[in-house]
mmCIF file of C-alpha atoms in Angstrom:
data_model
loop_
_atom_site.group_PDB
_atom_site.id
_atom_site.type_symbol
_atom_site.label_atom_id
_atom_site.label_comp_id
_atom_site.label_asym_id
_atom_site.label_seq_id
_atom_site.Cartn_x
_atom_site.Cartn_y
_atom_site.Cartn_z
ATOM 1 C CA UNK A 1 0.000 0.000 0.000
ATOM 2 C CA UNK A 2 1.391 3.404 -0.934
ATOM 3 C CA UNK A 3 0.419 7.052 -0.733
ATOM 4 C CA UNK A 4 2.027 10.339 -1.710
ATOM 5 C CA UNK A 5 3.152 13.401 0.217
ATOM 6 C CA UNK A 6 3.703 16.812 -1.331
ATOM 7 C CA UNK A 7 6.914 18.668 -0.523
ATOM 8 C CA UNK A 8 7.247 22.349 -1.375
ATOM 9 C CA UNK A 9 10.860 22.826 -2.478
ATOM 10 C CA UNK A 10 12.023 26.437 -2.651
ATOM 11 C CA UNK A 11 15.392 27.270 -4.217
ATOM 12 C CA UNK A 12 16.174 24.034 -6.045
ATOM 13 C CA UNK A 13 17.397 25.829 -9.178
ATOM 14 C CA UNK A 14 20.650 26.401 -7.277
ATOM 15 C CA UNK A 15 23.540 23.948 -7.403
ATOM 16 C CA UNK A 16 23.120 22.297 -3.997
ATOM 17 C CA UNK A 17 19.334 22.446 -3.915
ATOM 18 C CA UNK A 18 19.095 20.846 -7.337
ATOM 19 C CA UNK A 19 21.753 18.168 -7.237
ATOM 20 C CA UNK A 20 21.711 16.985 -3.645
ATOM 21 C CA UNK A 21 18.180 17.718 -2.440
ATOM 22 C CA UNK A 22 16.000 17.382 -5.529
ATOM 23 C CA UNK A 23 17.812 14.845 -7.718
ATOM 24 C CA UNK A 24 19.809 12.700 -5.312
ATOM 25 C CA UNK A 25 17.291 12.791 -2.453
ATOM 26 C CA UNK A 26 13.617 13.454 -3.208
ATOM 27 C CA UNK A 27 13.561 12.205 -6.801
ATOM 28 C CA UNK A 28 15.759 9.247 -5.881
ATOM 29 C CA UNK A 29 13.278 8.270 -3.150
ATOM 30 C CA UNK A 30 10.368 8.796 -5.554
ATOM 31 C CA UNK A 31 11.965 6.735 -8.301
ATOM 32 C CA UNK A 32 12.708 3.919 -5.825
ATOM 33 C CA UNK A 33 8.994 3.580 -5.144
ATOM 34 C CA UNK A 34 8.892 5.785 -2.081
ATOM 35 C CA UNK A 35 10.000 5.517 1.542
ATOM 36 C CA UNK A 36 8.986 2.412 3.468
ATOM 37 C CA UNK A 37 7.701 3.199 6.954
ATOM 38 C CA UNK A 38 7.832 1.014 10.043
ATOM 39 C CA UNK A 39 4.303 -0.337 9.444
ATOM 40 C CA UNK A 40 5.156 -1.410 5.899
ATOM 41 C CA UNK A 41 3.431 1.455 4.110
ATOM 42 C CA UNK A 42 5.290 3.268 1.356
ATOM 43 C CA UNK A 43 5.085 7.042 0.966
ATOM 44 C CA UNK A 44 6.107 8.636 -2.315
ATOM 45 C CA UNK A 45 7.369 12.237 -2.161
ATOM 46 C CA UNK A 46 5.948 14.535 -4.843
ATOM 47 C CA UNK A 47 7.892 17.802 -5.121
ATOM 48 C CA UNK A 48 6.297 21.164 -5.838
ATOM 49 C CA UNK A 49 9.038 23.424 -7.203
ATOM 50 C CA UNK A 50 9.129 27.084 -6.134
ATOM 51 C CA UNK A 51 11.520 29.764 -7.336
ATOM 52 C CA UNK A 52 11.903 33.120 -9.016
ATOM 53 C CA UNK A 53 12.929 31.972 -12.505
ATOM 54 C CA UNK A 54 9.909 30.663 -14.409
ATOM 55 C CA UNK A 55 11.998 29.327 -17.292
ATOM 56 C CA UNK A 56 14.338 27.307 -15.064
ATOM 57 C CA UNK A 57 11.449 25.878 -13.073
ATOM 58 C CA UNK A 58 9.614 24.801 -16.229
ATOM 59 C CA UNK A 59 12.754 23.161 -17.625
ATOM 60 C CA UNK A 60 13.461 21.256 -14.389
ATOM 61 C CA UNK A 61 9.862 20.112 -14.117
ATOM 62 C CA UNK A 62 9.819 18.860 -17.712
ATOM 63 C CA UNK A 63 13.203 17.167 -17.366
ATOM 64 C CA UNK A 64 12.263 15.210 -14.243
ATOM 65 C CA UNK A 65 8.562 14.565 -14.721
ATOM 66 C CA UNK A 66 7.433 16.970 -12.003
ATOM 67 C CA UNK A 67 3.850 18.099 -12.427
ATOM 68 C CA UNK A 68 3.683 21.135 -10.162
ATOM 69 C CA UNK A 69 5.794 24.277 -10.016
ATOM 70 C CA UNK A 70 5.172 27.946 -9.323
ATOM 71 C CA UNK A 71 6.854 31.311 -8.765
ATOM 72 C CA UNK A 72 4.242 32.156 -6.102
ATOM 73 C CA UNK A 73 5.276 30.824 -2.690
ATOM 74 C CA UNK A 74 1.966 31.802 -1.098
ATOM 75 C CA UNK A 75 0.143 29.718 -3.695
ATOM 76 C CA UNK A 76 2.282 26.702 -2.889
ATOM 77 C CA UNK A 77 1.792 27.156 0.858
ATOM 78 C CA UNK A 78 -1.986 27.018 0.385
ATOM 79 C CA UNK A 79 -1.686 23.482 -1.027
ATOM 80 C CA UNK A 80 -3.077 21.112 1.602
ATOM 81 C CA UNK A 81 -1.517 18.088 -0.130
ATOM 82 C CA UNK A 82 1.971 19.405 0.749
ATOM 83 C CA UNK A 83 2.541 19.414 4.538
ATOM 84 C CA UNK A 84 6.317 19.935 4.241
ATOM 85 C CA UNK A 85 8.235 23.043 3.188
ATOM 86 C CA UNK A 86 11.929 22.867 2.245
ATOM 87 C CA UNK A 87 14.213 25.895 1.784
ATOM 88 C CA UNK A 88 17.485 25.984 -0.176
ATOM 89 C CA UNK A 89 17.422 29.678 -1.082
ATOM 90 C CA UNK A 90 20.183 32.194 -0.406
ATOM 91 C CA UNK A 91 20.330 32.931 3.308
ATOM 92 C CA UNK A 92 18.911 36.447 3.003
ATOM 93 C CA UNK A 93 15.622 35.135 1.588
ATOM 94 C CA UNK A 94 15.286 32.148 3.913
ATOM 95 C CA UNK A 95 14.030 33.620 7.165
ATOM 96 C CA UNK A 96 10.997 35.372 5.657
ATOM 97 C CA UNK A 97 9.964 32.291 3.673
ATOM 98 C CA UNK A 98 10.295 29.945 6.659
ATOM 99 C CA UNK A 99 8.149 32.276 8.761
ATOM 100 C CA UNK A 100 5.477 32.142 6.054
ATOM 101 C CA UNK A 101 5.679 28.347 5.977
ATOM 102 C CA UNK A 102 5.339 28.108 9.762
ATOM 103 C CA UNK A 103 2.351 30.464 9.659
ATOM 104 C CA UNK A 104 0.796 28.170 7.046
ATOM 105 C CA UNK A 105 1.202 25.213 9.413
ATOM 106 C CA UNK A 106 3.875 23.441 7.353
ATOM 107 C CA UNK A 107 6.583 21.239 8.790
ATOM 108 C CA UNK A 108 9.893 22.818 7.769
ATOM 109 C CA UNK A 109 13.194 21.325 6.657
ATOM 110 C CA UNK A 110 15.896 23.766 5.613
ATOM 111 C CA UNK A 111 19.458 24.262 4.565
ATOM 112 C CA UNK A 112 21.724 26.141 6.908
ATOM 113 C CA UNK A 113 22.297 28.781 8.107
ATOM 114 C CA UNK A 114 18.674 29.128 9.139
ATOM 115 C CA UNK A 115 18.933 32.912 9.473
ATOM 116 C CA UNK A 116 21.391 35.786 9.145
ATOM 117 C CA UNK A 117 21.656 36.293 12.914
ATOM 118 C CA UNK A 118 21.364 34.289 16.100
ATOM 119 C CA UNK A 119 18.370 36.410 17.074
ATOM 120 C CA UNK A 120 16.605 35.498 13.829
ATOM 121 C CA UNK A 121 17.501 31.812 14.158
ATOM 122 C CA UNK A 122 16.142 31.645 17.710
ATOM 123 C CA UNK A 123 12.955 33.390 16.614
ATOM 124 C CA UNK A 124 12.383 30.680 13.996
ATOM 125 C CA UNK A 125 12.865 28.019 16.669
ATOM 126 C CA UNK A 126 10.384 29.797 18.941
ATOM 127 C CA UNK A 127 7.778 30.252 16.200
ATOM 128 C CA UNK A 128 8.037 26.600 15.170
ATOM 129 C CA UNK A 129 7.638 25.451 18.782
ATOM 130 C CA UNK A 130 4.607 27.698 19.294
ATOM 131 C CA UNK A 131 3.020 26.476 16.052
ATOM 132 C CA UNK A 132 3.694 22.837 16.914
ATOM 133 C CA UNK A 133 5.300 22.105 13.549
ATOM 134 C CA UNK A 134 8.163 19.702 13.143
ATOM 135 C CA UNK A 135 11.392 21.299 11.986
ATOM 136 C CA UNK A 136 14.823 20.189 10.858
ATOM 137 C CA UNK A 137 18.080 21.631 9.594
ATOM 138 C CA UNK A 138 20.424 19.919 7.134
ATOM 139 C CA UNK A 139 23.345 18.277 8.979
ATOM 140 C CA UNK A 140 24.689 16.457 5.935
ATOM 141 C CA UNK A 141 28.303 16.119 7.064
ATOM 142 C CA UNK A 142 27.256 13.735 9.856
ATOM 143 C CA UNK A 143 26.020 11.285 7.231
ATOM 144 C CA UNK A 144 29.235 11.224 5.196
ATOM 145 C CA UNK A 145 30.694 7.690 5.116
ATOM 146 C CA UNK A 146 34.026 8.961 6.456
ATOM 147 C CA UNK A 147 32.421 10.613 9.476
ATOM 148 C CA UNK A 148 30.067 7.680 10.055
ATOM 149 C CA UNK A 149 33.167 5.486 10.387
ATOM 150 C CA UNK A 150 34.802 8.074 12.639
ATOM 151 C CA UNK A 151 31.724 8.113 14.906
ATOM 152 C CA UNK A 152 31.899 4.319 15.049
ATOM 153 C CA UNK A 153 35.506 4.550 16.290
ATOM 154 C CA UNK A 154 34.587 7.132 18.919
ATOM 155 C CA UNK A 155 31.643 5.104 20.204
ATOM 156 C CA UNK A 156 33.835 2.009 20.353
ATOM 157 C CA UNK A 157 36.466 3.728 22.513
ATOM 158 C CA UNK A 158 39.191 3.369 19.886
ATOM 159 C CA UNK A 159 40.932 6.656 20.729
ATOM 160 C CA UNK A 160 41.176 6.295 24.470
ATOM 161 C CA UNK A 161 41.279 9.891 25.697
ATOM 162 C CA UNK A 162 40.763 12.205 22.731
ATOM 163 C CA UNK A 163 43.321 15.000 22.724
ATOM 164 C CA UNK A 164 42.817 17.047 19.576
ATOM 165 C CA UNK A 165 41.043 17.417 16.249
ATOM 166 C CA UNK A 166 42.557 18.951 13.115
ATOM 167 C CA UNK A 167 40.357 19.786 10.170
ATOM 168 C CA UNK A 168 41.283 20.942 6.682
ATOM 169 C CA UNK A 169 38.589 21.998 4.236
ATOM 170 C CA UNK A 170 38.651 23.837 0.948
ATOM 171 C CA UNK A 171 39.818 24.157 -2.616
ATOM 172 C CA UNK A 172 40.740 26.846 -5.121
ATOM 173 C CA UNK A 173 37.666 28.674 -6.398
ATOM 174 C CA UNK A 174 38.660 30.302 -9.676
ATOM 175 C CA UNK A 175 38.484 34.064 -9.701
ATOM 176 C CA UNK A 176 36.266 33.992 -12.788
ATOM 177 C CA UNK A 177 38.562 35.735 -15.269
ATOM 178 C CA UNK A 178 40.331 33.078 -17.322
ATOM 179 C CA UNK A 179 38.421 30.160 -15.799
ATOM 180 C CA UNK A 180 34.774 30.166 -14.696
ATOM 181 C CA UNK A 181 34.238 30.208 -10.920
ATOM 182 C CA UNK A 182 32.753 27.069 -9.371
ATOM 183 C CA UNK A 183 30.668 29.052 -6.881
ATOM 184 C CA UNK A 184 28.192 31.908 -7.438
ATOM 185 C CA UNK A 185 29.467 35.430 -6.908
ATOM 186 C CA UNK A 186 27.154 36.200 -3.982
ATOM 187 C CA UNK A 187 29.317 33.879 -1.851
ATOM 188 C CA UNK A 188 32.007 36.585 -1.884
ATOM 189 C CA UNK A 189 29.794 39.592 -1.102
ATOM 190 C CA UNK A 190 29.104 40.178 2.587
ATOM 191 C CA UNK A 191 26.123 42.360 1.757
ATOM 192 C CA UNK A 192 24.496 39.387 -0.005
ATOM 193 C CA UNK A 193 25.057 36.970 2.871
ATOM 194 C CA UNK A 194 28.346 35.545 1.617
ATOM 195 C CA UNK A 195 31.464 34.496 3.484
ATOM 196 C CA UNK A 196 33.095 31.207 4.403
ATOM 197 C CA UNK A 197 32.589 31.691 8.155
ATOM 198 C CA UNK A 198 28.821 32.033 7.739
ATOM 199 C CA UNK A 199 28.820 29.048 5.390
ATOM 200 C CA UNK A 200 31.196 26.602 7.051
ATOM 201 C CA UNK A 201 31.267 27.369 10.795
ATOM 202 C CA UNK A 202 27.639 26.182 10.963
ATOM 203 C CA UNK A 203 28.898 22.829 9.648
ATOM 204 C CA UNK A 204 31.850 22.651 12.015
ATOM 205 C CA UNK A 205 29.576 23.493 14.934
ATOM 206 C CA UNK A 206 27.355 20.444 14.483
ATOM 207 C CA UNK A 207 30.201 18.138 13.457
ATOM 208 C CA UNK A 208 32.125 18.963 16.624
ATOM 209 C CA UNK A 209 29.020 18.895 18.819
ATOM 210 C CA UNK A 210 27.787 15.518 17.640
ATOM 211 C CA UNK A 211 31.175 13.797 17.558
ATOM 212 C CA UNK A 212 33.161 15.353 20.391
ATOM 213 C CA UNK A 213 30.975 17.730 22.387
ATOM 214 C CA UNK A 214 29.466 21.184 22.054
ATOM 215 C CA UNK A 215 32.074 23.930 21.436
ATOM 216 C CA UNK A 216 32.682 26.037 24.536
ATOM 217 C CA UNK A 217 34.881 28.797 23.085
ATOM 218 C CA UNK A 218 36.137 29.989 19.694
ATOM 219 C CA UNK A 219 39.158 31.918 18.489
ATOM 220 C CA UNK A 220 39.070 32.726 14.795
ATOM 221 C CA UNK A 221 40.714 34.750 12.069
ATOM 222 C CA UNK A 222 38.667 35.458 8.942
ATOM 223 C CA UNK A 223 40.389 36.968 5.902
ATOM 224 C CA UNK A 224 39.738 37.863 2.284
ATOM 225 C CA UNK A 225 42.705 36.531 0.330
ATOM 226 C CA UNK A 226 41.330 37.345 -3.152
ATOM 227 C CA UNK A 227 40.105 40.970 -3.082
ATOM 228 C CA UNK A 228 38.610 41.110 -6.584
ATOM 229 C CA UNK A 229 36.610 38.479 -8.468
ATOM 230 C CA UNK A 230 34.650 38.277 -11.725
ATOM 231 C CA UNK A 231 30.886 37.758 -11.624
ATOM 232 C CA UNK A 232 28.560 35.705 -13.835
ATOM 233 C CA UNK A 233 28.378 38.553 -16.365
ATOM 234 C CA UNK A 234 32.136 38.891 -16.742
ATOM 235 C CA UNK A 235 32.312 42.028 -14.591
ATOM 236 C CA UNK A 236 34.873 42.539 -11.818
ATOM 237 C CA UNK A 237 33.519 43.130 -8.325
ATOM 238 C CA UNK A 238 35.104 43.671 -4.897
ATOM 239 C CA UNK A 239 35.070 40.580 -2.693
ATOM 240 C CA UNK A 240 33.704 42.011 0.547
ATOM 241 C CA UNK A 241 33.243 38.660 2.320
ATOM 242 C CA UNK A 242 35.862 36.398 3.862
ATOM 243 C CA UNK A 243 37.125 33.567 1.645
ATOM 244 C CA UNK A 244 39.224 31.829 4.313
ATOM 245 C CA UNK A 245 38.942 31.295 8.052
ATOM 246 C CA UNK A 246 41.271 29.762 10.603
ATOM 247 C CA UNK A 247 39.525 28.629 13.778
ATOM 248 C CA UNK A 248 40.361 27.116 17.160
ATOM 249 C CA UNK A 249 37.445 25.561 19.023
ATOM 250 C CA UNK A 250 37.657 24.530 22.674
ATOM 251 C CA UNK A 251 35.616 21.406 23.422
ATOM 252 C CA UNK A 252 34.597 19.607 26.636
ATOM 253 C CA UNK A 253 37.330 17.708 28.463
ATOM 254 C CA UNK A 254 40.108 19.952 27.210
ATOM 255 C CA UNK A 255 39.903 18.723 23.600
ATOM 256 C CA UNK A 256 41.190 21.319 21.114
ATOM 257 C CA UNK A 257 39.917 21.449 17.526
ATOM 258 C CA UNK A 258 41.706 23.443 14.847
ATOM 259 C CA UNK A 259 39.856 23.804 11.539
ATOM 260 C CA UNK A 260 41.066 25.671 8.462
ATOM 261 C CA UNK A 261 38.452 26.596 5.845
ATOM 262 C CA UNK A 262 39.460 28.182 2.559
ATOM 263 C CA UNK A 263 38.295 28.859 -0.989
ATOM 264 C CA UNK A 264 41.821 30.042 -1.763
ATOM 265 C CA UNK A 265 43.839 26.871 -1.195
ATOM 266 C CA UNK A 266 45.020 24.207 -3.611
ATOM 267 C CA UNK A 267 44.293 20.659 -2.525
ATOM 268 C CA UNK A 268 47.163 18.449 -1.364
ATOM 269 C CA UNK A 269 45.246 15.845 0.590
ATOM 270 C CA UNK A 270 43.177 12.800 -0.297
ATOM 271 C CA UNK A 271 39.765 14.503 -0.046
ATOM 272 C CA UNK A 272 38.342 18.047 0.001
ATOM 273 C CA UNK A 273 37.735 17.802 3.736
ATOM 274 C CA UNK A 274 39.733 15.773 6.236
ATOM 275 C CA UNK A 275 39.663 15.509 10.010
ATOM 276 C CA UNK A 276 42.530 14.050 12.002
ATOM 277 C CA UNK A 277 41.669 12.895 15.513
ATOM 278 C CA UNK A 278 44.493 12.066 17.916
ATOM 279 C CA UNK A 279 44.007 10.179 21.169
ATOM 280 C CA UNK A 280 46.082 8.371 23.727
ATOM 281 C CA UNK A 281 45.276 4.934 22.241
ATOM 282 C CA UNK A 282 45.101 5.746 18.539
ATOM 283 C CA UNK A 283 44.528 8.250 15.742
ATOM 284 C CA UNK A 284 42.269 8.472 12.700
ATOM 285 C CA UNK A 285 42.000 10.549 9.548
ATOM 286 C CA UNK A 286 38.487 10.784 8.116
ATOM 287 C CA UNK A 287 37.390 12.393 4.855
ATOM 288 C CA UNK A 288 34.214 12.420 2.830
ATOM 289 C CA UNK A 289 34.307 8.656 2.248
ATOM 290 C CA UNK A 290 37.490 7.126 3.636
ATOM 291 C CA UNK A 291 38.720 6.715 7.184
ATOM 292 C CA UNK A 292 42.159 5.440 8.161
ATOM 293 C CA UNK A 293 43.507 4.559 11.578
ATOM 294 C CA UNK A 294 46.764 4.011 13.409
ATOM 295 C CA UNK A 295 46.549 2.248 16.754
ATOM 296 C CA UNK A 296 48.944 2.814 19.624
ATOM 297 C CA UNK A 297 50.318 -0.727 19.258
ATOM 298 C CA UNK A 298 51.170 -0.193 15.584
ATOM 299 C CA UNK A 299 52.456 3.378 15.801
ATOM 300 C CA UNK A 300 55.975 3.571 14.335
ATOM 301 C CA UNK A 301 58.792 5.488 15.967
ATOM 302 C CA UNK A 302 59.675 8.450 13.756
ATOM 303 C CA UNK A 303 62.988 10.161 14.460
ATOM 304 C CA UNK A 304 63.629 13.744 13.400
ATOM 305 C CA UNK A 305 66.750 13.832 11.221
ATOM 306 C CA UNK A 306 66.803 16.476 8.471
ATOM 307 C CA UNK A 307 70.154 15.167 7.215
ATOM 308 C CA UNK A 308 68.763 11.839 5.951
ATOM 309 C CA UNK A 309 66.042 11.146 3.378
ATOM 310 C CA UNK A 310 62.777 9.603 4.531
ATOM 311 C CA UNK A 311 62.909 5.865 3.899
ATOM 312 C CA UNK A 312 59.205 5.026 4.364
ATOM 313 C CA UNK A 313 55.901 6.570 3.342
ATOM 314 C CA UNK A 314 54.022 7.694 6.441
ATOM 315 C CA UNK A 315 50.595 7.221 4.808
ATOM 316 C CA UNK A 316 51.388 3.559 4.169
ATOM 317 C CA UNK A 317 51.518 3.016 7.942
ATOM 318 C CA UNK A 318 47.755 3.521 8.353
ATOM 319 C CA UNK A 319 44.970 0.938 8.138
ATOM 320 C CA UNK A 320 41.728 1.493 6.184
ATOM 321 C CA UNK A 321 38.463 1.286 8.120
ATOM 322 C CA UNK A 322 35.967 -0.881 6.162
ATOM 323 C CA UNK A 323 32.488 0.350 5.204
ATOM 324 C CA UNK A 324 30.734 -2.593 6.928
ATOM 325 C CA UNK A 325 27.405 -1.102 5.801
ATOM 326 C CA UNK A 326 25.648 0.370 2.772
ATOM 327 C CA UNK A 327 26.350 4.055 3.361
ATOM 328 C CA UNK A 328 23.945 5.966 1.102
ATOM 329 C CA UNK A 329 24.090 9.610 0.006
ATOM 330 C CA UNK A 330 24.081 11.689 3.190
ATOM 331 C CA UNK A 331 21.510 14.199 2.005
ATOM 332 C CA UNK A 332 19.095 11.408 1.091
ATOM 333 C CA UNK A 333 19.709 9.624 4.397
ATOM 334 C CA UNK A 334 18.770 12.715 6.378
ATOM 335 C CA UNK A 335 15.771 13.420 4.145
ATOM 336 C CA UNK A 336 14.495 9.924 4.906
ATOM 337 C CA UNK A 337 15.066 10.524 8.613
ATOM 338 C CA UNK A 338 13.125 13.804 8.509
ATOM 339 C CA UNK A 339 10.268 12.261 6.518
ATOM 340 C CA UNK A 340 9.978 9.506 9.126
ATOM 341 C CA UNK A 341 10.004 12.220 11.796
ATOM 342 C CA UNK A 342 7.009 13.900 10.143
ATOM 343 C CA UNK A 343 5.109 10.751 9.169
ATOM 344 C CA UNK A 344 5.629 8.500 12.205
ATOM 345 C CA UNK A 345 7.218 10.772 14.820
ATOM 346 C CA UNK A 346 10.593 9.018 14.566
ATOM 347 C CA UNK A 347 13.523 10.840 16.215
ATOM 348 C CA UNK A 348 15.228 13.749 14.437
ATOM 349 C CA UNK A 349 17.436 15.764 16.816
ATOM 350 C CA UNK A 350 18.694 18.294 14.276
ATOM 351 C CA UNK A 351 16.033 20.932 14.776
ATOM 352 C CA UNK A 352 15.913 24.735 14.534
ATOM 353 C CA UNK A 353 17.592 25.104 17.924
ATOM 354 C CA UNK A 354 20.498 22.965 16.689
ATOM 355 C CA UNK A 355 20.608 25.191 13.601
ATOM 356 C CA UNK A 356 20.651 28.282 15.822
ATOM 357 C CA UNK A 357 23.726 26.983 17.627
ATOM 358 C CA UNK A 358 25.502 26.831 14.268
ATOM 359 C CA UNK A 359 24.535 30.428 13.505
ATOM 360 C CA UNK A 360 25.812 31.384 16.964
ATOM 361 C CA UNK A 361 29.223 29.796 16.381
ATOM 362 C CA UNK A 362 29.558 31.594 13.032
ATOM 363 C CA UNK A 363 28.500 34.894 14.565
ATOM 364 C CA UNK A 364 30.960 34.586 17.441
ATOM 365 C CA UNK A 365 33.682 33.437 15.047
ATOM 366 C CA UNK A 366 33.322 36.669 13.092
ATOM 367 C CA UNK A 367 33.282 38.634 16.347
ATOM 368 C CA UNK A 368 36.449 36.853 17.486
ATOM 369 C CA UNK A 369 38.166 37.739 14.237
ATOM 370 C CA UNK A 370 37.073 41.373 14.354
ATOM 371 C CA UNK A 371 38.122 41.841 17.981
ATOM 372 C CA UNK A 372 41.193 39.618 17.908
ATOM 373 C CA UNK A 373 40.274 37.606 20.988
ATOM 374 C CA UNK A 374 38.935 34.326 22.343
ATOM 375 C CA UNK A 375 35.171 34.279 22.915
ATOM 376 C CA UNK A 376 33.241 31.855 25.081
ATOM 377 C CA UNK A 377 30.102 30.308 23.585
ATOM 378 C CA UNK A 378 27.113 30.522 25.957
ATOM 379 C CA UNK A 379 24.276 28.012 25.858
ATOM 380 C CA UNK A 380 21.217 29.178 23.894
ATOM 381 C CA UNK A 381 17.569 28.271 24.499
ATOM 382 C CA UNK A 382 14.273 29.227 22.918
#
């Protein structure tokens, strides 16, 4: 037995909204015959596309066999067959649209950051609680195979006492002159909601919180390495937002996390993001998909001698952690979790308050950079 559920999807003409949320999540679930619930029923998601560009919406709908689309959000929110609203718009447009969805009684699932300020993010959490609507924020990094394996190691006590975390994220985003930029120009304009701190510190907040403990203090330095870029129309513009950030996060138990984020770095690592975790009993390096470990008993004894060449490859001394499970696309996995949350009240801890904590860490990271000091992170509540 199967039924359908309408999902209003706003902002899926953008790169992430289209590829990860529409194609690889909702349409993938639809094309697989829907989501099977605990009682054996199958529910098929039917997207209703919303956006500003009528031509793009029509093309996407025709390409993927989607019957409903509109440029009128209010019209979509009046559709009783669609109890869920999803937002993948630019951050500046998100808060207003989510408020409208909450007022319409929709359950809300959204990309991060949920708002441009901590105050706005907490207001969304309060409004959702008062309206009694279920709400969730994308925490996709937690579902990456590499981090799933890392969480398995943590839960199994592999590290002993965890001492530190080192994260490296980023790649070279072309300036847009002699090669087209891989990211839209608004990412580099502060006035349009751009900046790598706003974008990535929300991610690092929930990754650290859910793996190692909620960050207690932050010290950060945000910079703009590339001052001028070329937009989608071939015109130069000043990059007013930060394109790199260097952060130190203090975690419970004295654990220190250092995470570098940059759109102005060339990749010399196995994956675009990697986290190294060092503990008294062992270490691990986790990326998007892979995770490698080195246990205390198999740790070699390096000796510093700059006068002799290295005779062994350090990376060859690590052991690969096996998948041991079918680790699906992380965006789809969380979509399925949120749908179960709405349809059968299954757990989904990544709500608007969790999203607000990410906004808080980004906000305090920028404050730390501007003031050149360490800032403690207070607990927030609705």
